[in-house]
Amino acid sequence: MRTIQTEVLIVGGGATGTGVARDCAMRGFKTVLVESRDLAHGTTGRYHGLLHSGGRYVVKDPKAAAECIEENRILRRIMPHCLEDTGGFFVVTPYDDPEFVPKFLEGCRHAEVPVETVPIAEMLRQEPLLNKEISHCFRVPDGSADSFMATELNAESSRQYGASILNYHHVMNLIRRGDQVVGALCHDLVQDEQVAIYADLTVNAAGAWAGKIAATADILVKLLPGKGTMVAISHRAVNTVINRCKMPSDGDIIVPIHTVSVLGTTDVQVTDPDHFAIEPWEVQLMLDEADKLIPGASEMRILRAWAGVRPLFQETVTTDSRDVTRAYALLDHAPRDGVDGVITITGGKWTTYRMMAEATTDKVCQKLDSPRPCRTHLESLPGAERGYHHLGARLKRLEEERSYGQLVCECELVTIEDVHHSISEGNARTVDDIRRDVRLGMGPCQGGFCTYRAVGILHEVKKLENSASNAALRDFLRERWKGLRPILWGRQLKQARLDELIFLNLLNVEQLPGPPATRLQPTMYDEPSTTGGSAAPSEREEAGK
Amino acid sequence: MNPVELSLQNCIKCNICVTACPVAAVTDLFPGPKYEGPQAARFRGSDQPMPDSSVDYCSGCRVCNMVCPTGVKIAEINAKARGGMVAAGAVSARQRLRNNLLARSADLGRLAQPVAPIANAILNNRLVRIVTESVLGIAREAPLPSFSRLRFSKWFHGRPKTVSAKRQVVFFHGCSTEYYEPRVGQAAVAVLEANGIEVIVPPQGCCGLPLLSNGEFDAARDYHASNISSLLAYAKQGIPIIGTSTSCTLTLKEEAPELLDYYGEDAQLLAAHTYDFHEYLLELLEQGELLMPRRPIPLTLAYHAPCQYRAHRIGRPSLEIMGLIPELNIIESQAACCGIAGTYGYKREKYQIGMDVGRPLFEFVNSVGGSVAVCDSETCRWQITHATGIETVHPVELLAAAYGYTGCDRVEKAIAGS
């Protein structure tokens, strides 16, 4: 068993965890981060990709709105290359109450979210597919964000400041000595060995899994994982973030990000962040609501569905020692639970991850009695000089380099060089890791043509055994398949059939030698419930009567 | 997004278009229809910086559309992308000047025809061609057609007016018949009148296709709008508009509405009343109204159905009509494309690609031999003659001859030599 000694140990490699790691490392703490899978494998990599302007919360939660617009401005400065400056519209459709408009505008004014009225003709010129019955349109500085890239860059920046980022290190339990947490016992999934990491302070930044982590040290952190299901249209039906101008609810947003348009989302409480299903009614709800914004959207080609789990914290302890805002929860377990050496940060939204990290690191300073100022809002992430990402960037690069003969993933324009870079520099271990790095397999064919190519490169570079490469191939195919099952109809069904013929018939993937899966295999969704389960809202209402 | 761009959703990446594309097969400068069409289209946005360059190597032959099993309008996606390049200023001023010179066949014809002998002498001068190649980028070897001294519409209106109550058609002659090959229009009129059909030739302009395929959408829009206004009245009366130029009729039917987003009633009505010449004759034949050709033409000839003709998706009406001609033996080419693709093969940087694309066709035409070859499209005819030295005729010239019309010199010469 390896042992590692550090000042700060962060559990969780999502936006929050890597944000805290960067902040701690920049403030000069010796920092180690562990993530049970790949970075951004959890909720961070499964959200719709919205950079909030705050517009969404101006009526419901003005404090959150003010935080969003403040962080929006900071993120545009420190990581423009992870963002697309799409702008956002709030629109009043015939299904929405125009009475909300004055409240919305007043809320924007109050939270200082810049808003301007857009004439309907101009709105339709910019977004011709939008519903022509829309009566009001307002522009806000929403954007879209590549959360994979942002997480990777926070990790990279952390490393530059001396932090150690360990992915595929699954926390088996926090190590508790009396009333003190002194670190965590991990299972290194790649080496298949145990690693004990001792730290002066452990930061539990495991998001929806924070309750599970805390429980290993007998600390009660009650999290109600809120499942959000999203559906992607295969292309950019809009180039602006489109919000319904009403109280936030299910299926009221379309986010254009990279080559797709994401329809989101639902919010269904589940009991376990590792076990939940994508229910047919959720997919149908996304499509029905999207039709209200873009008539005919439900007839467009749907690429995939996925679901993430929001960490919704519910306080169970009455104490003054907590720092809980409506947006996120930062818990010091010494006064709260009588257990020192560990704090928990959970809740929040991607847009405010940096602010959460700052608050958390301030608490780290306080706990370690070493006040040091935060600089994460001042210093850009590596590569920020490139400016905003834009949709055509990859095609432009390919055209300039004339590297179109080097494509591995044709849908997302990923070249051989990109894949090599992901494996050697990004330390990708699975094809799914490569996907998160470079978007391999995320386009319309969902890995149909790139999976075997990418596995070939992985095999070559990592000098894998044939059986291991076969298992890696099966892993990724299963990972892609899990997002296709909920939306198998029409054009994507044709695609899936072709992909099936390629892999199961032509390549006989199921029968190739080797284990059925690797230790790093993807986690799958549960089967949709045929009865009961998480019921549709209308059924829930019925049940309540 | 419009129906053309939305068709990108149909792509299942099967690569059939890539294997069929005649351009990608001969040059690495063109990454292929799947890449340029449904793939790259996902990276194009109206508010985005223009990312394209290689799409300009699409010849627009539409072979990809024909083989696509899921209905992606690949060639149109590419044409729109090229239009985007032009609109975004991504095409150099010199290239645009060259492209416009090649594409404005109507303007060119109006200017040069009155001085046809001089104009032809200049255009056939080797030194002039070397200079135009280096200055403008028009390939020196490319087969520029000769201006005819006779203008088709002048000839037509100068004739005694034929009157027939039986049927009327509007003849869309196109620029090539008007300025370069009035013999094709004369043969068409002979065929129609032999069938007792009154021919109407209203004022008309270029169909706009050469401009469309050079991304000059604004100029093409003007032509199309003016054609709609002069032809619509006939369409409204139910009078068919028929043309011997397969690309002109395709443009009226489909290309202009799709590329220019003309989905209005007028454009649709005009499209619905537009026929390829032989498509129309085939309808007459099916109604038992077509005069049967009697004069034998004892020749074995190579026939190439142009890409633009196949894009009509109406089968091979020319082949069926030529099949009625006694003793005529037509052998159909299976080649994808002649390579000229309108103005494509005239461009310095694309001339050799065009010749390489056409090689299988040229070999086929040479192997069949004969004194003439047959093809429905004018630029294809010029390209085939350029590459093989074999003169080329429109199928209507054969039919006219089989009706006893003796005005088709090339056909008469071939019959005499057989």
Short mmCIF file of C-alpha atoms in Angstrom, two decimals, chain A residues 47-473:
data_model
loop_
_atom_site.label_atom_id
_atom_site.label_comp_id
_atom_site.label_asym_id
_atom_site.label_seq_id
_atom_site.Cartn_x
_atom_site.Cartn_y
_atom_site.Cartn_z
CA TYR A 47 -25.02 19.13 -17.33
CA HIS A 48 -26.42 21.20 -20.18
CA GLY A 49 -23.42 23.47 -20.47
CA LEU A 50 -25.05 26.76 -19.54
CA LEU A 51 -22.99 29.73 -18.44
CA HIS A 52 -25.65 31.51 -16.40
CA SER A 53 -26.15 35.23 -16.75
CA GLY A 54 -28.29 35.01 -13.65
CA GLY A 55 -31.41 35.77 -15.65
CA ARG A 56 -32.85 32.43 -14.75
CA TYR A 57 -32.83 33.22 -11.03
CA VAL A 58 -33.65 36.94 -10.89
CA VAL A 59 -37.17 36.32 -9.63
CA LYS A 60 -36.82 33.02 -7.80
CA ASP A 61 -33.49 33.56 -6.09
CA PRO A 62 -32.03 37.08 -6.48
CA LYS A 63 -28.93 36.26 -4.43
CA ALA A 64 -28.06 33.37 -6.76
CA ALA A 65 -28.71 35.66 -9.73
CA ALA A 66 -26.30 38.27 -8.42
CA GLU A 67 -23.66 35.60 -7.80
CA CYS A 68 -24.14 34.22 -11.31
CA ILE A 69 -23.64 37.51 -13.12
CA GLU A 70 -20.59 38.31 -11.02
CA GLU A 71 -19.01 34.93 -11.74
CA ASN A 72 -20.14 35.10 -15.37
CA ARG A 73 -17.98 38.19 -15.79
CA ILE A 74 -15.02 36.58 -14.04
CA LEU A 75 -15.20 33.33 -16.05
CA ARG A 76 -15.38 35.27 -19.30
CA ARG A 77 -12.12 36.83 -18.25
CA ILE A 78 -10.23 33.81 -16.93
CA MET A 79 -11.47 31.06 -19.27
CA PRO A 80 -12.95 32.50 -22.47
CA HIS A 81 -11.60 29.51 -24.42
CA CYS A 82 -13.90 27.23 -22.44
CA LEU A 83 -16.89 29.41 -23.31
CA GLU A 84 -18.97 30.33 -26.29
CA ASP A 85 -20.27 33.87 -26.22
CA THR A 86 -23.66 32.88 -27.55
CA GLY A 87 -25.72 35.37 -25.58
CA GLY A 88 -29.09 34.32 -24.30
CA PHE A 89 -32.72 35.10 -24.97
CA PHE A 90 -35.58 35.03 -22.50
CA VAL A 91 -38.74 34.64 -24.53
CA VAL A 92 -42.45 34.71 -23.72
CA THR A 93 -44.22 32.01 -25.70
CA PRO A 94 -48.02 31.68 -25.94
CA TYR A 95 -47.69 29.10 -23.15
CA ASP A 96 -46.16 31.61 -20.74
CA ASP A 97 -47.76 34.29 -18.61
CA PRO A 98 -46.77 37.77 -19.85
CA GLU A 99 -47.36 38.99 -16.28
CA PHE A 100 -43.94 37.53 -15.47
CA VAL A 101 -42.21 40.09 -17.70
CA PRO A 102 -42.27 43.08 -15.32
CA LYS A 103 -41.08 40.84 -12.47
CA PHE A 104 -38.30 39.53 -14.68
CA LEU A 105 -37.15 43.00 -15.72
CA GLU A 106 -37.30 44.29 -12.17
CA GLY A 107 -35.34 41.24 -11.02
CA CYS A 108 -32.67 41.83 -13.66
CA ARG A 109 -32.38 45.46 -12.59
CA HIS A 110 -32.13 44.49 -8.95
CA ALA A 111 -29.54 41.74 -9.49
CA GLU A 112 -27.70 43.91 -12.03
CA VAL A 113 -28.10 41.38 -14.83
CA PRO A 114 -27.80 43.38 -18.07
CA VAL A 115 -30.96 42.96 -20.11
CA GLU A 116 -32.23 44.53 -23.30
CA THR A 117 -35.42 44.14 -25.25
CA VAL A 118 -35.06 42.47 -28.65
CA PRO A 119 -37.68 43.24 -31.31
CA ILE A 120 -39.35 40.03 -32.47
CA ALA A 121 -38.27 40.62 -36.08
CA GLU A 122 -34.65 40.89 -34.97
CA MET A 123 -35.02 37.79 -32.81
CA LEU A 124 -36.28 35.83 -35.82
CA ARG A 125 -33.49 37.13 -38.01
CA GLN A 126 -30.97 35.89 -35.47
CA GLU A 127 -32.83 32.65 -34.69
CA PRO A 128 -35.19 31.87 -37.59
CA LEU A 129 -36.40 28.57 -36.15
CA LEU A 130 -37.88 30.12 -33.01
CA ASN A 131 -41.62 30.13 -32.53
CA LYS A 132 -43.12 33.01 -34.50
CA GLU A 133 -45.80 33.39 -31.82
CA ILE A 134 -43.24 34.55 -29.28
CA SER A 135 -44.44 37.92 -27.94
CA HIS A 136 -41.46 39.24 -25.97
CA CYS A 137 -37.74 38.63 -26.21
CA PHE A 138 -34.97 39.85 -23.92
CA ARG A 139 -31.24 39.50 -24.39
CA VAL A 140 -28.97 38.60 -21.46
CA PRO A 141 -25.28 37.63 -21.34
CA ASP A 142 -25.81 33.85 -21.09
CA GLY A 143 -23.25 31.65 -22.76
CA SER A 144 -22.31 28.04 -23.05
CA ALA A 145 -19.45 26.29 -21.34
CA ASP A 146 -17.29 23.28 -22.05
CA SER A 147 -17.24 21.85 -18.55
CA PHE A 148 -14.86 19.03 -19.53
CA MET A 149 -12.27 21.45 -20.76
CA ALA A 150 -12.73 23.84 -17.84
CA THR A 151 -12.25 20.99 -15.37
CA GLU A 152 -9.17 19.72 -17.19
CA LEU A 153 -7.68 23.21 -17.23
CA ASN A 154 -8.35 23.78 -13.54
CA ALA A 155 -6.54 20.50 -12.95
CA GLU A 156 -3.70 21.48 -15.24
CA SER A 157 -3.33 24.82 -13.52
CA SER A 158 -3.38 23.04 -10.13
CA ARG A 159 -0.57 20.79 -11.30
CA GLN A 160 1.43 23.80 -12.42
CA TYR A 161 1.10 25.08 -8.86
CA GLY A 162 2.35 21.77 -7.52
CA ALA A 163 -0.89 19.92 -6.82
CA SER A 164 -1.21 16.25 -7.47
CA ILE A 165 -4.36 15.21 -9.33
CA LEU A 166 -5.15 11.53 -9.02
CA ASN A 167 -8.00 10.23 -11.10
CA TYR A 168 -9.33 6.68 -10.91
CA HIS A 169 -8.64 6.81 -7.19
CA HIS A 170 -11.82 5.66 -5.56
CA VAL A 171 -12.27 6.73 -1.93
CA MET A 172 -13.15 3.62 0.06
CA ASN A 173 -13.41 5.55 3.31
CA LEU A 174 -12.23 8.62 5.12
CA ILE A 175 -9.66 7.68 7.76
CA ARG A 176 -10.99 8.72 11.15
CA ARG A 177 -8.91 8.75 14.30
CA GLY A 178 -11.12 9.60 17.24
CA ASP A 179 -12.71 12.95 16.54
CA GLN A 180 -10.40 13.68 13.70
CA VAL A 181 -10.44 12.81 9.99
CA VAL A 182 -6.83 12.42 8.93
CA GLY A 183 -7.18 11.51 5.29
CA ALA A 184 -8.71 8.91 3.03
CA LEU A 185 -8.10 5.33 2.03
CA CYS A 186 -8.33 4.98 -1.73
CA HIS A 187 -8.36 2.22 -4.29
CA ASP A 188 -6.21 3.03 -7.30
CA LEU A 189 -8.31 1.41 -10.01
CA VAL A 190 -5.58 1.55 -12.62
CA GLN A 191 -2.83 -0.10 -10.55
CA ASP A 192 -5.40 -2.06 -8.54
CA GLU A 193 -3.77 -1.16 -5.23
CA GLN A 194 -4.70 0.68 -2.05
CA VAL A 195 -3.38 4.14 -1.33
CA ALA A 196 -3.61 5.88 2.04
CA ILE A 197 -3.53 9.63 1.78
CA TYR A 198 -2.97 11.54 5.02
CA ALA A 199 -3.88 15.20 5.11
CA ASP A 200 -4.04 18.05 7.60
CA LEU A 201 -7.43 18.86 6.16
CA THR A 202 -9.75 16.86 3.94
CA VAL A 203 -12.19 18.70 1.68
CA ASN A 204 -15.19 16.65 0.74
CA ALA A 205 -16.13 18.07 -2.67
CA ALA A 206 -17.87 14.98 -3.97
CA GLY A 207 -21.06 16.76 -5.04
CA ALA A 208 -24.02 14.44 -5.02
CA TRP A 209 -21.75 11.77 -3.54
CA ALA A 210 -20.69 14.00 -0.59
CA GLY A 211 -23.19 12.28 1.69
CA LYS A 212 -21.74 8.87 0.87
CA ILE A 213 -18.20 10.10 1.50
CA ALA A 214 -19.12 11.75 4.82
CA ALA A 215 -20.94 8.62 5.92
CA THR A 216 -17.67 6.65 5.80
CA ALA A 217 -16.53 8.83 8.72
CA ASP A 218 -19.91 8.50 10.44
CA ILE A 219 -20.85 12.06 9.61
CA LEU A 220 -24.39 12.71 8.46
CA VAL A 221 -24.62 14.96 5.41
CA LYS A 222 -28.05 14.60 3.94
CA LEU A 223 -28.07 15.03 0.19
CA LEU A 224 -31.09 14.52 -1.96
CA PRO A 225 -29.70 13.77 -5.41
CA GLY A 226 -31.86 15.55 -7.97
CA LYS A 227 -31.72 13.84 -11.32
CA GLY A 228 -31.77 16.07 -14.39
CA THR A 229 -32.31 14.46 -17.76
CA MET A 230 -31.14 16.18 -20.93
CA VAL A 231 -31.61 15.46 -24.61
CA ALA A 232 -29.36 16.71 -27.43
CA ILE A 233 -30.44 17.65 -30.93
CA SER A 234 -27.80 16.52 -33.42
CA HIS A 235 -26.86 20.01 -34.58
CA ARG A 236 -27.11 23.69 -33.72
CA ALA A 237 -30.81 24.40 -34.12
CA VAL A 238 -30.08 27.72 -32.42
CA ASN A 239 -26.91 29.65 -31.79
CA THR A 240 -28.24 31.56 -28.79
CA VAL A 241 -29.20 30.17 -25.40
CA ILE A 242 -33.01 30.17 -25.34
CA ASN A 243 -34.84 30.40 -22.01
CA ARG A 244 -38.54 30.57 -21.33
CA CYS A 245 -39.32 33.81 -19.51
CA LYS A 246 -41.08 32.29 -16.51
CA MET A 247 -40.31 30.73 -13.15
CA PRO A 248 -37.62 28.08 -13.75
CA SER A 249 -39.13 24.67 -14.37
CA ASP A 250 -38.67 21.48 -16.37
CA GLY A 251 -37.61 21.59 -20.00
CA ASP A 252 -37.49 25.36 -20.32
CA ILE A 253 -34.05 25.89 -21.83
CA ILE A 254 -32.11 25.14 -25.01
CA VAL A 255 -28.35 25.50 -24.85
CA PRO A 256 -26.29 25.53 -28.04
CA ILE A 257 -22.91 24.07 -27.23
CA HIS A 258 -20.24 22.88 -29.63
CA THR A 259 -22.11 21.13 -32.44
CA VAL A 260 -25.35 20.31 -30.63
CA SER A 261 -28.38 21.89 -28.97
CA VAL A 262 -29.11 20.61 -25.49
CA LEU A 263 -32.69 20.48 -24.27
CA GLY A 264 -32.95 20.60 -20.52
CA THR A 265 -33.94 19.52 -18.03
CA THR A 266 -35.95 17.62 -15.43
CA ASP A 267 -35.52 17.56 -11.67
CA VAL A 268 -36.46 14.28 -10.07
CA GLN A 269 -35.36 13.23 -6.62
CA VAL A 270 -33.54 9.90 -6.58
CA THR A 271 -32.28 7.93 -3.65
CA ASP A 272 -28.83 6.98 -4.87
CA PRO A 273 -26.55 9.06 -7.12
CA ASP A 274 -25.19 5.83 -8.60
CA HIS A 275 -28.54 4.31 -9.50
CA PHE A 276 -31.18 6.02 -11.55
CA ALA A 277 -32.91 5.61 -14.87
CA ILE A 278 -33.79 7.90 -17.74
CA GLU A 279 -37.56 7.61 -17.90
CA PRO A 280 -39.44 7.84 -21.21
CA TRP A 281 -41.68 10.61 -19.84
CA GLU A 282 -38.63 12.75 -19.17
CA VAL A 283 -37.48 12.48 -22.77
CA GLN A 284 -40.98 13.19 -23.99
CA LEU A 285 -41.26 16.22 -21.73
CA MET A 286 -38.03 17.68 -23.13
CA LEU A 287 -39.32 17.26 -26.67
CA ASP A 288 -42.78 18.66 -25.93
CA GLU A 289 -41.33 21.71 -24.24
CA ALA A 290 -38.74 22.23 -26.98
CA ASP A 291 -41.55 22.34 -29.54
CA LYS A 292 -42.94 25.37 -27.76
CA LEU A 293 -39.69 27.23 -28.40
CA ILE A 294 -38.79 25.71 -31.78
CA PRO A 295 -41.83 24.29 -33.53
CA GLY A 296 -40.76 20.97 -35.01
CA ALA A 297 -37.81 20.49 -32.66
CA SER A 298 -39.17 17.12 -31.58
CA GLU A 299 -38.97 15.95 -35.20
CA MET A 300 -35.30 16.81 -35.43
CA ARG A 301 -32.65 14.16 -35.04
CA ILE A 302 -32.02 13.45 -31.41
CA LEU A 303 -28.48 12.41 -30.72
CA ARG A 304 -28.57 11.14 -27.22
CA ALA A 305 -30.04 11.50 -23.76
CA TRP A 306 -28.15 11.67 -20.51
CA ALA A 307 -28.77 12.46 -16.89
CA GLY A 308 -26.78 13.97 -14.07
CA VAL A 309 -27.52 14.28 -10.39
CA ARG A 310 -27.62 17.68 -8.70
CA PRO A 311 -26.45 17.73 -5.12
CA LEU A 312 -29.35 19.16 -3.12
CA PHE A 313 -28.28 19.60 0.50
CA GLN A 314 -30.77 19.32 3.29
CA GLU A 315 -29.58 20.51 6.70
CA THR A 316 -30.23 18.09 9.51
CA VAL A 317 -28.35 19.89 12.29
CA THR A 318 -29.35 23.11 14.02
CA THR A 319 -26.19 25.10 14.58
CA ASP A 320 -24.77 28.53 13.88
CA SER A 321 -21.53 27.16 12.58
CA ARG A 322 -22.62 26.43 9.07
CA ASP A 323 -22.14 28.67 6.12
CA VAL A 324 -25.07 27.69 3.98
CA THR A 325 -26.33 29.97 1.29
CA ARG A 326 -29.29 29.09 -0.84
CA ALA A 327 -26.84 28.39 -3.65
CA TYR A 328 -24.42 26.02 -1.95
CA ALA A 329 -23.43 24.52 1.40
CA LEU A 330 -20.05 24.74 3.08
CA LEU A 331 -19.95 22.65 6.26
CA ASP A 332 -17.29 22.67 8.92
CA HIS A 333 -17.77 19.34 10.64
CA ALA A 334 -15.86 20.33 13.79
CA PRO A 335 -18.54 22.60 15.25
CA ARG A 336 -21.35 20.88 13.35
CA ASP A 337 -20.57 17.24 14.09
CA GLY A 338 -17.66 17.35 16.49
CA VAL A 339 -15.34 15.85 13.89
CA ASP A 340 -12.33 17.93 12.96
CA GLY A 341 -10.06 17.75 9.94
CA VAL A 342 -12.76 17.67 7.34
CA ILE A 343 -15.06 20.14 5.64
CA THR A 344 -17.74 19.54 3.01
CA ILE A 345 -18.58 21.76 0.06
CA THR A 346 -21.60 20.78 -1.97
CA GLY A 347 -24.53 22.16 -3.95
CA GLY A 348 -24.15 25.14 -6.22
CA LYS A 349 -24.04 25.37 -9.95
CA TRP A 350 -21.26 25.19 -12.49
CA THR A 351 -21.25 28.93 -13.13
CA THR A 352 -20.43 29.68 -9.49
CA TYR A 353 -17.88 26.91 -8.96
CA ARG A 354 -15.00 29.38 -8.63
CA MET A 355 -16.75 31.40 -5.96
CA MET A 356 -17.53 28.22 -4.06
CA ALA A 357 -13.90 27.19 -4.37
CA GLU A 358 -12.83 30.58 -3.06
CA ALA A 359 -15.15 30.32 -0.04
CA THR A 360 -13.96 26.77 0.58
CA THR A 361 -10.31 27.72 0.36
CA ASP A 362 -10.92 30.67 2.70
CA LYS A 363 -12.25 28.08 5.13
CA VAL A 364 -9.17 25.94 4.50
CA CYS A 365 -6.99 28.94 5.39
CA GLN A 366 -9.00 29.49 8.53
CA LYS A 367 -8.86 25.84 9.55
CA LEU A 368 -5.13 25.63 8.93
CA ASP A 369 -4.71 29.03 10.56
CA SER A 370 -2.86 30.45 7.60
CA PRO A 371 -4.74 33.30 5.91
CA ARG A 372 -3.73 33.75 2.30
CA PRO A 373 -5.53 35.78 -0.37
CA CYS A 374 -7.43 34.24 -3.28
CA ARG A 375 -6.19 34.96 -6.82
CA THR A 376 -8.28 32.63 -8.95
CA HIS A 377 -10.41 35.52 -10.21
CA LEU A 378 -7.31 37.38 -11.37
CA GLU A 379 -5.25 34.72 -13.06
CA SER A 380 -6.45 33.12 -16.29
CA LEU A 381 -6.50 29.42 -16.96
CA PRO A 382 -3.86 28.08 -19.38
CA GLY A 383 -4.63 29.00 -22.98
CA ALA A 384 -7.04 31.84 -22.22
CA GLU A 385 -5.27 34.07 -24.73
CA ARG A 386 -7.10 32.13 -27.48
CA GLY A 387 -10.30 34.00 -26.63
CA TYR A 388 -13.82 32.64 -26.87
CA HIS A 389 -14.38 29.31 -28.52
CA HIS A 390 -16.64 29.47 -31.55
CA LEU A 391 -18.55 26.79 -33.41
CA GLY A 392 -16.46 26.90 -36.57
CA ALA A 393 -13.10 26.76 -34.78
CA ARG A 394 -12.39 23.09 -35.40
CA LEU A 395 -13.37 23.23 -39.05
CA LYS A 396 -11.26 26.35 -39.48
CA ARG A 397 -8.23 24.67 -37.95
CA LEU A 398 -8.70 21.58 -40.12
CA GLU A 399 -9.03 23.69 -43.24
CA GLU A 400 -5.93 25.72 -42.40
CA GLU A 401 -3.87 22.65 -41.60
CA ARG A 402 -5.44 20.64 -44.40
CA SER A 403 -5.51 17.84 -41.86
CA TYR A 404 -8.89 16.47 -42.97
CA GLY A 405 -7.16 13.27 -44.01
CA GLN A 406 -6.19 12.70 -40.38
CA LEU A 407 -9.65 12.45 -38.84
CA VAL A 408 -10.37 9.81 -36.24
CA CYS A 409 -13.77 11.13 -35.17
CA GLU A 410 -15.35 12.56 -38.29
CA CYS A 411 -18.42 14.01 -36.61
CA GLU A 412 -16.52 16.16 -34.13
CA LEU A 413 -13.44 16.65 -36.33
CA VAL A 414 -10.95 14.99 -33.99
CA THR A 415 -7.59 14.23 -35.59
CA ILE A 416 -5.03 11.50 -34.89
CA GLU A 417 -2.85 14.15 -33.32
CA ASP A 418 -5.65 15.17 -30.94
CA VAL A 419 -6.10 11.57 -29.80
CA HIS A 420 -2.36 11.07 -29.33
CA HIS A 421 -2.21 14.28 -27.34
CA SER A 422 -5.10 13.18 -25.13
CA ILE A 423 -3.37 9.88 -24.35
CA SER A 424 0.15 11.16 -23.82
CA GLU A 425 -0.42 14.66 -22.39
CA GLY A 426 -3.94 14.31 -21.01
CA ASN A 427 -3.12 10.89 -19.61
CA ALA A 428 -6.33 9.38 -20.98
CA ARG A 429 -6.66 5.75 -19.98
CA THR A 430 -9.91 4.83 -21.67
CA VAL A 431 -11.65 5.83 -24.87
CA ASP A 432 -14.21 7.58 -22.67
CA ASP A 433 -11.38 9.68 -21.19
CA ILE A 434 -10.37 10.61 -24.73
CA ARG A 435 -13.98 11.55 -25.39
CA ARG A 436 -14.04 13.99 -22.50
CA ASP A 437 -10.76 15.50 -23.66
CA VAL A 438 -11.54 15.96 -27.35
CA ARG A 439 -15.26 15.15 -27.87
CA LEU A 440 -14.47 11.91 -29.67
CA GLY A 441 -17.65 9.92 -30.32
CA MET A 442 -19.98 12.73 -29.26
CA GLY A 443 -21.38 13.44 -32.72
CA PRO A 444 -24.27 11.97 -34.71
CA CYS A 445 -22.74 8.52 -35.26
CA GLN A 446 -22.04 8.17 -31.52
CA GLY A 447 -18.81 6.30 -31.96
CA GLY A 448 -19.84 4.22 -34.95
CA PHE A 449 -16.77 5.11 -36.97
CA CYS A 450 -14.26 6.44 -34.44
CA THR A 451 -14.38 3.84 -31.68
CA TYR A 452 -12.38 1.18 -33.46
CA ARG A 453 -9.91 3.77 -34.70
CA ALA A 454 -9.42 5.27 -31.24
CA VAL A 455 -8.99 1.84 -29.65
CA GLY A 456 -6.37 1.09 -32.29
CA ILE A 457 -4.42 4.19 -31.29
CA LEU A 458 -4.83 3.46 -27.58
CA HIS A 459 -3.60 -0.09 -28.19
CA GLU A 460 -0.56 1.19 -30.04
CA VAL A 461 0.41 3.99 -27.68
CA LYS A 462 -0.30 2.19 -24.40
CA LYS A 463 1.07 -1.07 -25.77
CA LEU A 464 -2.01 -2.87 -24.44
CA GLU A 465 -2.58 -6.58 -24.60
CA ASN A 466 -5.07 -7.51 -27.31
CA SER A 467 -7.55 -8.67 -24.69
CA ALA A 468 -7.32 -5.34 -22.86
CA SER A 469 -7.92 -3.43 -26.08
CA ASN A 470 -10.93 -5.60 -26.85
CA ALA A 471 -12.33 -4.85 -23.42
CA ALA A 472 -11.65 -1.13 -23.87
CA LEU A 473 -13.59 -1.28 -27.14
#
